[in-house]
Short mmCIF file of C-alpha atoms and ligand atoms in Angstrom, two decimals:
data_model
loop_
_atom_site.label_atom_id
_atom_site.label_comp_id
_atom_site.label_asym_id
_atom_site.label_seq_id
_atom_site.Cartn_x
_atom_site.Cartn_y
_atom_site.Cartn_z
CA UNK A 1 9.87 12.34 -19.36
CA UNK A 2 13.07 9.46 -19.01
CA UNK A 3 13.43 6.73 -16.10
CA UNK A 4 14.24 3.86 -15.18
CA UNK A 5 11.67 1.26 -13.29
CA UNK A 6 12.04 -1.73 -11.67
CA UNK A 7 9.45 -5.04 -11.87
CA UNK A 8 9.80 -6.75 -8.21
CA UNK A 9 6.96 -9.25 -8.38
CA UNK A 10 8.03 -11.63 -6.21
CA UNK A 11 5.48 -14.71 -5.21
CA UNK A 12 2.37 -16.08 -5.73
CA UNK A 13 -0.58 -13.57 -7.81
CA UNK A 14 2.34 -10.66 -7.23
CA UNK A 15 3.53 -11.79 -10.76
CA UNK A 16 0.03 -11.96 -12.09
CA UNK A 17 -0.94 -8.14 -10.80
CA UNK A 18 2.53 -6.68 -11.68
CA UNK A 19 1.87 -7.67 -15.47
CA UNK A 20 -0.94 -5.75 -15.44
CA UNK A 21 0.70 -3.15 -13.55
CA UNK A 22 3.43 -2.79 -16.01
CA UNK A 23 1.36 -2.77 -19.11
CA UNK A 24 -0.33 -0.12 -17.62
CA UNK A 25 2.52 2.02 -17.19
CA UNK A 26 3.98 1.22 -20.97
CA UNK A 27 0.23 2.39 -21.98
CA UNK A 28 0.80 5.69 -20.48
CA UNK A 29 4.42 6.11 -21.67
CA UNK A 30 3.42 5.89 -25.05
CA UNK A 31 0.02 7.76 -24.68
CA UNK A 32 1.88 10.84 -22.68
CA UNK A 33 4.99 10.56 -24.36
CA UNK A 34 7.63 9.44 -21.99
CA UNK A 35 10.25 6.92 -21.73
CA UNK A 36 10.17 4.18 -19.27
CA UNK A 37 12.90 1.89 -19.32
CA UNK A 38 12.08 -1.66 -17.23
CA UNK A 39 14.30 -4.30 -15.23
CA UNK A 40 13.32 -6.73 -13.32
CA UNK A 41 14.69 -9.06 -10.14
CA UNK A 42 13.88 -11.63 -7.95
CA UNK A 43 13.08 -11.60 -4.18
CA UNK A 44 11.12 -13.72 -1.94
CA UNK A 45 10.61 -17.47 -2.09
CA UNK A 46 11.56 -17.20 -6.10
CA UNK A 47 14.75 -15.66 -4.75
CA UNK A 48 15.45 -17.94 -1.64
CA UNK A 49 14.92 -20.88 -4.45
CA UNK A 50 17.52 -19.38 -6.88
CA UNK A 51 20.10 -18.11 -4.35
CA UNK A 52 19.24 -19.18 -0.97
CA UNK A 53 18.53 -15.51 0.20
CA UNK A 54 15.33 -13.46 0.18
CA UNK A 55 16.62 -10.40 -0.58
CA UNK A 56 19.99 -10.69 -3.25
CA UNK A 57 22.98 -8.59 -3.28
CA UNK A 58 22.14 -8.29 -7.36
CA UNK A 59 18.29 -7.40 -6.66
CA UNK A 60 19.60 -4.74 -4.11
CA UNK A 61 22.05 -3.35 -6.59
CA UNK A 62 19.25 -3.05 -9.29
CA UNK A 63 16.84 -0.91 -6.73
CA UNK A 64 19.33 1.21 -5.59
CA UNK A 65 20.02 2.47 -9.16
CA UNK A 66 16.30 3.16 -10.42
CA UNK A 67 13.85 5.89 -10.27
CA UNK A 68 10.84 3.70 -8.93
CA UNK A 69 10.37 0.59 -7.86
CA UNK A 70 6.71 -1.71 -8.77
CA UNK A 71 6.06 -4.42 -6.31
CA UNK A 72 3.88 -7.52 -6.04
CA UNK A 73 3.79 -9.58 -2.99
CA UNK A 74 5.98 -12.25 -1.23
CA UNK A 75 5.09 -15.08 0.67
CA UNK A 76 4.83 -19.12 0.06
CA UNK A 77 2.56 -21.56 1.68
CA UNK A 78 5.45 -23.73 2.60
CA UNK A 79 6.41 -20.81 5.28
CA UNK A 80 2.91 -20.23 6.33
CA UNK A 81 3.39 -23.65 7.56
CA UNK A 82 6.40 -24.23 8.94
CA UNK A 83 7.27 -21.55 11.17
CA UNK A 84 10.88 -22.99 12.42
CA UNK A 85 11.96 -22.01 8.95
CA UNK A 86 14.80 -19.44 9.26
CA UNK A 87 15.12 -18.00 6.26
CA UNK A 88 11.88 -16.36 4.93
CA UNK A 89 10.48 -14.48 2.45
CA UNK A 90 8.98 -12.13 3.88
CA UNK A 91 12.62 -11.00 5.33
CA UNK A 92 13.39 -9.82 1.88
CA UNK A 93 10.27 -7.27 2.36
CA UNK A 94 11.61 -6.18 6.07
CA UNK A 95 14.99 -5.74 4.48
CA UNK A 96 14.19 -4.25 1.25
CA UNK A 97 12.16 -1.44 3.79
CA UNK A 98 15.13 -0.94 5.89
CA UNK A 99 18.07 -1.10 2.85
CA UNK A 100 16.32 1.33 1.05
CA UNK A 101 15.27 3.30 4.10
CA UNK A 102 11.36 3.78 3.32
CA UNK A 103 10.15 4.47 6.31
CA UNK A 104 6.49 5.81 5.30
CA UNK A 105 3.92 3.76 3.95
CA UNK A 106 1.03 5.18 2.40
CA UNK A 107 -2.09 3.91 1.81
CA UNK A 108 -4.93 5.43 0.57
CA UNK A 109 -8.40 3.98 1.02
CA UNK A 110 -10.61 5.71 -1.56
CA UNK A 111 -13.99 3.74 -2.41
CA UNK A 112 -15.20 4.22 -5.74
CA UNK A 113 -19.21 4.51 -5.79
CA UNK A 114 -19.79 1.69 -7.87
CA UNK A 115 -18.11 -0.62 -5.09
CA UNK A 116 -20.53 1.11 -2.59
CA UNK A 117 -22.42 -2.69 -2.46
CA UNK A 118 -19.55 -4.20 -2.65
CA UNK A 119 -18.09 -3.68 1.10
CA UNK A 120 -20.17 -5.75 4.03
CA UNK A 121 -20.75 -2.31 5.20
CA UNK A 122 -23.79 -0.20 4.59
CA UNK A 123 -23.44 2.04 1.94
CA UNK A 124 -24.82 5.08 3.77
CA UNK A 125 -22.08 4.93 6.48
CA UNK A 126 -19.18 4.18 3.57
CA UNK A 127 -20.39 6.48 1.26
CA UNK A 128 -17.73 9.40 0.59
CA UNK A 129 -15.17 8.18 2.97
CA UNK A 130 -11.27 8.92 1.75
CA UNK A 131 -8.86 8.14 4.40
CA UNK A 132 -5.14 8.48 3.77
CA UNK A 133 -2.95 6.32 6.04
CA UNK A 134 0.60 7.05 7.38
CA UNK A 135 1.94 3.93 8.79
CA UNK A 136 5.56 3.52 9.74
CA UNK A 137 7.70 1.02 8.36
CA UNK A 138 10.83 0.69 10.28
CA UNK A 139 10.62 0.65 14.30
CA UNK A 140 7.51 -1.16 16.28
CA UNK A 141 8.05 -4.66 16.90
CA UNK A 142 8.95 -6.02 13.76
CA UNK A 143 12.44 -4.51 14.20
CA UNK A 144 12.72 -4.29 18.15
CA UNK A 145 14.87 -7.38 20.09
CA UNK A 146 13.12 -10.71 19.27
CA UNK A 147 13.71 -14.13 21.32
CA UNK A 148 12.87 -17.04 23.24
CA UNK A 149 14.29 -17.80 27.14
CA UNK A 150 12.74 -20.61 29.66
CA UNK A 151 13.82 -23.65 27.07
CA UNK A 152 11.69 -21.52 24.46
CA UNK A 153 8.64 -21.11 26.74
CA UNK A 154 8.64 -17.95 26.91
CA UNK A 155 8.70 -15.40 23.56
CA UNK A 156 9.26 -12.16 23.34
CA UNK A 157 9.16 -9.04 20.38
CA UNK A 158 10.16 -5.30 21.99
CA UNK A 159 7.79 -2.70 20.64
CA UNK A 160 10.89 -0.21 20.36
CA UNK A 161 10.63 3.74 18.34
CA UNK A 162 13.27 5.92 18.13
CA UNK A 163 12.04 10.14 18.02
CA UNK A 164 13.74 10.72 15.13
CA UNK A 165 11.68 7.50 13.37
CA UNK A 166 8.52 9.43 14.79
CA UNK A 167 9.48 12.71 13.76
CA UNK A 168 10.27 12.17 10.45
CA UNK A 169 7.03 9.92 9.52
CA UNK A 170 4.90 13.03 11.49
CA UNK A 171 6.38 15.97 9.16
CA UNK A 172 5.46 13.75 5.95
CA UNK A 173 1.70 12.86 7.37
CA UNK A 174 1.09 16.87 8.66
CA UNK A 175 2.41 17.88 4.90
CA UNK A 176 -0.22 15.34 3.41
CA UNK A 177 -2.81 16.74 5.19
CA UNK A 178 -2.39 20.29 4.23
CA UNK A 179 -3.38 19.28 0.63
CA UNK A 180 -6.41 17.48 1.82
CA UNK A 181 -8.92 18.48 4.91
CA UNK A 182 -6.00 19.41 7.22
CA UNK A 183 -7.27 17.01 10.01
CA UNK A 184 -4.79 14.25 11.81
CA UNK A 185 -5.55 11.24 13.72
CA UNK A 186 -2.81 10.68 15.39
CA UNK A 187 -3.30 6.36 16.71
CA UNK A 188 -1.36 4.93 19.48
CA UNK A 189 -1.80 3.30 22.86
CA UNK A 190 -0.60 5.55 25.23
CA UNK A 191 -2.38 4.52 27.88
CA UNK A 192 -0.27 1.34 28.28
CA UNK A 193 2.89 1.40 26.21
CA UNK A 194 5.59 3.53 26.98
CA UNK A 195 6.75 3.77 23.12
CA UNK A 196 3.55 5.03 22.40
CA UNK A 197 3.54 7.74 25.02
CA UNK A 198 6.74 8.98 23.12
CA UNK A 199 5.05 8.38 20.16
CA UNK A 200 2.32 11.06 21.13
CA UNK A 201 4.64 13.52 22.84
CA UNK A 202 6.62 13.66 19.27
CA UNK A 203 3.28 14.57 17.35
CA UNK A 204 2.19 16.65 19.51
CA UNK A 205 5.83 18.25 18.87
CA UNK A 206 5.63 18.60 15.38
CA UNK A 207 1.97 19.59 15.33
CA UNK A 208 3.08 22.83 16.33
CA UNK A 209 4.77 23.27 13.72
CA UNK A 210 1.93 23.10 11.71
CA UNK A 211 -0.94 24.74 13.28
CA UNK A 212 -3.21 25.07 10.34
CA UNK A 213 -3.57 21.66 10.96
CA UNK A 214 -5.76 20.10 13.92
CA UNK A 215 -4.57 17.38 15.56
CA UNK A 216 -6.37 14.64 17.85
CA UNK A 217 -5.02 11.46 19.45
CA UNK A 218 -7.09 8.29 19.46
CA UNK A 219 -6.35 4.61 20.98
CA UNK A 220 -5.78 2.02 18.47
CA UNK A 221 -8.70 0.24 19.79
CA UNK A 222 -10.97 3.11 19.84
CA UNK A 223 -9.94 3.72 16.52
CA UNK A 224 -10.19 0.00 15.45
CA UNK A 225 -14.15 0.64 16.08
CA UNK A 226 -14.44 4.04 14.78
CA UNK A 227 -13.36 3.23 11.37
CA UNK A 228 -16.02 1.08 10.65
CA UNK A 229 -18.40 3.22 12.81
CA UNK A 230 -17.66 6.50 10.98
CA UNK A 231 -15.20 6.01 8.42
CA UNK A 232 -15.96 9.62 6.96
CA UNK A 233 -14.90 11.43 10.30
CA UNK A 234 -11.03 9.98 9.28
CA UNK A 235 -8.82 11.94 7.17
CA UNK A 236 -5.22 11.74 7.69
CA UNK A 237 -4.13 8.65 9.71
CA UNK A 238 -0.69 8.57 11.30
CA UNK A 239 0.38 5.46 13.19
CA UNK A 240 3.17 2.81 14.12
CA UNK A 241 4.32 -0.33 12.30
CA UNK A 242 2.04 -3.18 14.11
CA UNK A 243 -1.10 -0.79 14.34
CA UNK A 244 -0.90 0.20 10.83
CA UNK A 245 -0.68 -3.48 9.38
CA UNK A 246 -3.54 -4.26 11.38
CA UNK A 247 -6.06 -1.22 10.64
CA UNK A 248 -5.39 -0.58 6.94
CA UNK A 249 -6.37 -4.70 6.69
CA UNK A 250 -9.51 -3.51 8.33
CA UNK A 251 -9.68 -0.41 6.60
CA UNK A 252 -9.89 -2.11 3.07
CA UNK A 253 -12.80 -3.50 3.72
CA UNK A 254 -14.34 0.37 3.10
CA UNK A 255 -12.84 -0.25 -0.42
CA UNK A 256 -14.58 -3.76 -1.06
CA UNK A 257 -11.67 -5.62 -1.03
CA UNK A 258 -7.94 -6.14 -0.58
CA UNK A 259 -7.72 -6.21 -4.24
CA UNK A 260 -8.39 -2.45 -4.76
CA UNK A 261 -5.60 -1.26 -2.38
CA UNK A 262 -2.68 0.15 -3.57
CA UNK A 263 -0.04 1.54 -1.13
CA UNK A 264 3.40 3.58 -1.39
CA UNK A 265 6.71 3.82 0.49
CA UNK A 266 8.76 6.03 0.65
CA UNK A 267 11.99 7.54 2.61
CA UNK A 268 14.50 10.03 1.40
CA UNK A 269 15.61 8.16 -1.79
CA UNK A 270 13.74 5.74 -4.16
CA UNK A 271 9.78 4.95 -3.92
CA UNK A 272 8.48 1.59 -3.88
CA UNK A 273 4.44 1.01 -4.83
CA UNK A 274 2.90 -2.14 -3.96
CA UNK A 275 -0.45 -3.69 -3.58
CA UNK A 276 -1.30 -3.88 0.27
CA UNK A 277 -2.60 -7.85 -0.67
CA UNK A 278 -0.16 -10.41 0.12
CA UNK A 279 0.90 -13.25 -2.54
CA UNK A 280 -2.51 -15.13 -1.99
CA UNK A 281 -1.92 -18.80 -2.61
CA UNK A 282 -5.32 -19.75 -2.22
CA UNK A 283 -5.71 -18.27 -5.85
CA UNK A 284 -2.10 -18.02 -7.42
CA UNK A 285 -2.36 -19.52 -11.01
CA UNK A 286 -6.41 -19.43 -11.68
CA UNK A 287 -5.76 -15.88 -13.40
CA UNK A 288 -8.48 -14.64 -11.18
CA UNK A 289 -6.80 -12.12 -9.16
CA UNK A 290 -7.78 -8.58 -9.20
CA UNK A 291 -5.18 -6.18 -10.61
CA UNK A 292 -6.68 -2.94 -9.69
CA UNK A 293 -4.71 -2.23 -6.27
CA UNK A 294 -1.28 -3.01 -8.73
CA UNK A 295 -2.83 -0.74 -11.12
CA UNK A 296 -3.74 2.14 -8.88
CA UNK A 297 0.16 1.43 -7.68
CA UNK A 298 1.47 2.62 -10.75
CA UNK A 299 -1.00 5.63 -10.48
CA UNK A 300 0.70 6.39 -6.89
CA UNK A 301 4.35 5.60 -8.30
CA UNK A 302 3.51 8.74 -11.38
CA UNK A 303 2.21 11.09 -8.86
CA UNK A 304 4.51 10.34 -6.05
CA UNK A 305 8.07 9.28 -7.78
CA UNK A 306 7.39 11.48 -10.91
CA UNK A 307 4.87 14.10 -10.35
CA UNK A 308 3.29 13.42 -12.95
CA UNK A 309 -0.06 14.43 -11.95
CA UNK A 310 -2.18 14.02 -15.12
CA UNK A 311 -1.09 10.80 -15.84
CA UNK A 312 -1.37 9.24 -12.59
CA UNK A 313 -5.11 10.88 -12.44
CA UNK A 314 -5.43 9.35 -15.88
CA UNK A 315 -5.15 5.65 -14.75
CA UNK A 316 -7.60 6.36 -11.84
CA UNK A 317 -10.21 7.68 -14.48
CA UNK A 318 -9.71 4.88 -16.26
CA UNK A 319 -10.41 2.50 -13.34
CA UNK A 320 -13.66 4.23 -12.47
CA UNK A 321 -14.99 4.03 -16.25
CA UNK A 322 -13.80 0.51 -16.40
CA UNK A 323 -16.20 0.19 -12.87
CA UNK A 324 -19.11 2.38 -14.54
CA UNK A 325 -19.37 0.14 -16.87
CA UNK A 326 -19.95 -2.70 -14.87
CA UNK A 327 -16.84 -4.47 -15.25
CA UNK A 328 -15.43 -6.28 -11.77
CA UNK A 329 -13.03 -9.05 -11.00
CA UNK A 330 -14.86 -11.71 -9.05
CA UNK A 331 -13.75 -10.30 -5.54
CA UNK A 332 -15.70 -7.39 -6.28
CA UNK A 333 -18.48 -8.40 -8.09
CA UNK A 334 -21.89 -8.68 -6.45
CA UNK A 335 -25.60 -10.37 -7.13
CA UNK A 336 -26.08 -8.06 -9.82
CA UNK A 337 -22.95 -8.02 -11.92
CA UNK A 338 -23.49 -9.26 -15.43
CA UNK A 339 -22.15 -12.55 -15.86
CA UNK A 340 -20.43 -11.54 -19.10
CA UNK A 341 -18.71 -8.49 -17.53
CA UNK A 342 -16.97 -10.67 -14.86
CA UNK A 343 -13.23 -10.71 -15.96
CA UNK A 344 -10.50 -12.39 -15.30
CA UNK A 345 -6.87 -10.77 -14.40
CA UNK A 346 -5.70 -10.16 -17.79
CA UNK A 347 -9.07 -9.12 -19.25
CA UNK A 348 -9.42 -6.57 -16.46
CA UNK A 349 -5.59 -5.13 -17.52
CA UNK A 350 -6.89 -4.89 -21.18
CA UNK A 351 -10.00 -3.12 -20.19
CA UNK A 352 -7.96 -0.51 -18.50
CA UNK A 353 -6.00 -0.39 -21.34
CA UNK A 354 -8.63 0.02 -24.06
CA UNK A 355 -9.99 2.89 -21.79
CA UNK A 356 -7.08 4.85 -21.55
CA UNK A 357 -6.66 4.94 -25.24
CA UNK A 358 -10.47 5.84 -25.14
CA UNK A 359 -10.18 8.71 -22.78
CA UNK A 360 -6.60 10.04 -24.36
CA UNK A 361 -9.04 9.97 -27.64
CA UNK A 362 -11.35 12.05 -26.03
CA UNK A 363 -8.89 14.39 -24.56
CA UNK A 364 -7.28 15.01 -27.84
CA UNK A 365 -11.00 15.56 -29.26
CA UNK A 366 -11.79 18.19 -26.70
CA UNK A 367 -8.89 19.92 -26.74
P1 NAD B 401 -3.25 -11.78 1.53
O1 NAD B 401 -3.73 -10.61 0.98
O2 NAD B 401 -2.50 -13.19 0.29
O3 NAD B 401 -5.13 -12.88 0.42
C1 NAD B 401 -6.17 -12.35 1.70
C2 NAD B 401 -7.30 -12.58 1.27
O4 NAD B 401 -7.53 -11.67 -0.20
C3 NAD B 401 -7.19 -14.71 0.19
O5 NAD B 401 -8.63 -14.64 0.44
C4 NAD B 401 -7.12 -14.09 -1.34
O6 NAD B 401 -7.67 -14.79 -2.45
C5 NAD B 401 -7.65 -12.61 -1.07
N1 NAD B 401 -6.86 -11.67 -2.27
C6 NAD B 401 -5.82 -11.07 -1.99
N2 NAD B 401 -5.71 -9.96 -3.28
C7 NAD B 401 -5.87 -10.24 -3.78
C8 NAD B 401 -6.42 -10.42 -5.24
N3 NAD B 401 -5.63 -9.31 -5.41
N4 NAD B 401 -7.82 -10.10 -5.79
C9 NAD B 401 -8.44 -11.05 -5.49
N5 NAD B 401 -8.61 -11.46 -4.29
C10 NAD B 401 -7.68 -10.74 -3.19
O7 NAD B 401 -3.18 -12.35 2.59
P2 NAD B 401 -2.93 -13.72 2.82
O8 NAD B 401 -3.89 -15.02 3.21
O9 NAD B 401 -3.13 -13.50 4.53
O10 NAD B 401 -1.34 -14.36 2.91
C11 NAD B 401 -0.69 -14.92 1.76
C12 NAD B 401 0.42 -15.01 1.95
O11 NAD B 401 1.24 -13.49 1.53
C13 NAD B 401 1.20 -15.37 3.07
O12 NAD B 401 2.42 -15.90 2.89
C14 NAD B 401 1.65 -13.90 3.47
O13 NAD B 401 2.74 -13.90 4.43
C15 NAD B 401 2.28 -13.32 2.49
N6 NAD B 401 1.34 -11.38 2.60
C16 NAD B 401 2.65 -10.85 1.77
C17 NAD B 401 2.37 -9.60 1.90
C18 NAD B 401 3.29 -8.62 1.49
O14 NAD B 401 4.24 -8.72 0.15
N7 NAD B 401 3.37 -7.25 1.04
C19 NAD B 401 1.55 -8.82 2.62
C20 NAD B 401 0.95 -10.13 3.41
C21 NAD B 401 0.44 -11.08 3.38
#
């Protein structure tokens, strides 16, 4: 298969982890006989430094003209510490989602058995957890009217949803539920918020078209509690932009670390694949970031954008075998981890590449 992939490293550890994600894609291409052509572009702080714009037109043009995007993260301490700055790295990310019509963010929360001990939650509560979040990406308080009044002493961000925005993501979630346990939990705050009442009504309407899928509704406060209390009670979770942002970070603790979680942002055109973590300034440049979220994002890219299920599975298997062999980055290491098997970013990438090659040789021998 011949495809064009844009690598969008972004800022901080985004650059470090996407280097490994790309290496894994290159390995898959050579093992499975595909031809992936790569291009690179800037976004975020680096793009502001170079052009004054967090999403330069040149970047957007490249993104519109490719088959899939592997993204890192954006962000910089200068902006985190000065909320008054008008041009900001994260504007690049929000604009990219809007311009490319990426309205659905899929976040699989899958716990590798080998990492049961890495989570702060008890293993007996966690074991077997497997949740797929659908977070809406183009509406909500992020895109509603915002401003200040009363000489700057009152601030507002309007929570807004339009029917079509709820409909299109609900369809995606119901279709995905059909391929899993046929159960959806829609999360809102319909007891208080008008936008949530629209959300709930539309999800109920769409649900009627999928009578084989069980639909339940939960308020966001209760869902936040149950996610920790009984994560296995969830399968597909459908929610808005703000609630999804918060719940998926909470759910990352089920998987042991932010460094393990991949995500896909899709709409009707090109797909964007990225770790759920940010640019992590506290560890940038140290070479210790966990690249597995980026590597698993590459696996989602192959599956969702290219339909390459076998290749996507091969990456997940390589991650599983690597963890089983005891290899860890610092964020997922525990007291039992052998010191010699605690790897830096590049060494973890090396290990996954080695494992992919070894598993492929094994596959060829078995055939
Ligand atoms: P963060 O996700 O960058 O980091 C949170 C914590 O998790 C940090 O202690 C970090 O060291 C750790 N961590 C994150 N990824 C890791 C990895 N791969 N391996 C090991 N440890 C990892 O969130 P933050 O600190 O709240 O934000 C830092 C910057 O990132 C901010 O500028 C923020 O705006 C930005 N951000 C960007 C995105 C994005 O681009 N999608 C998402 C979230 C935050």
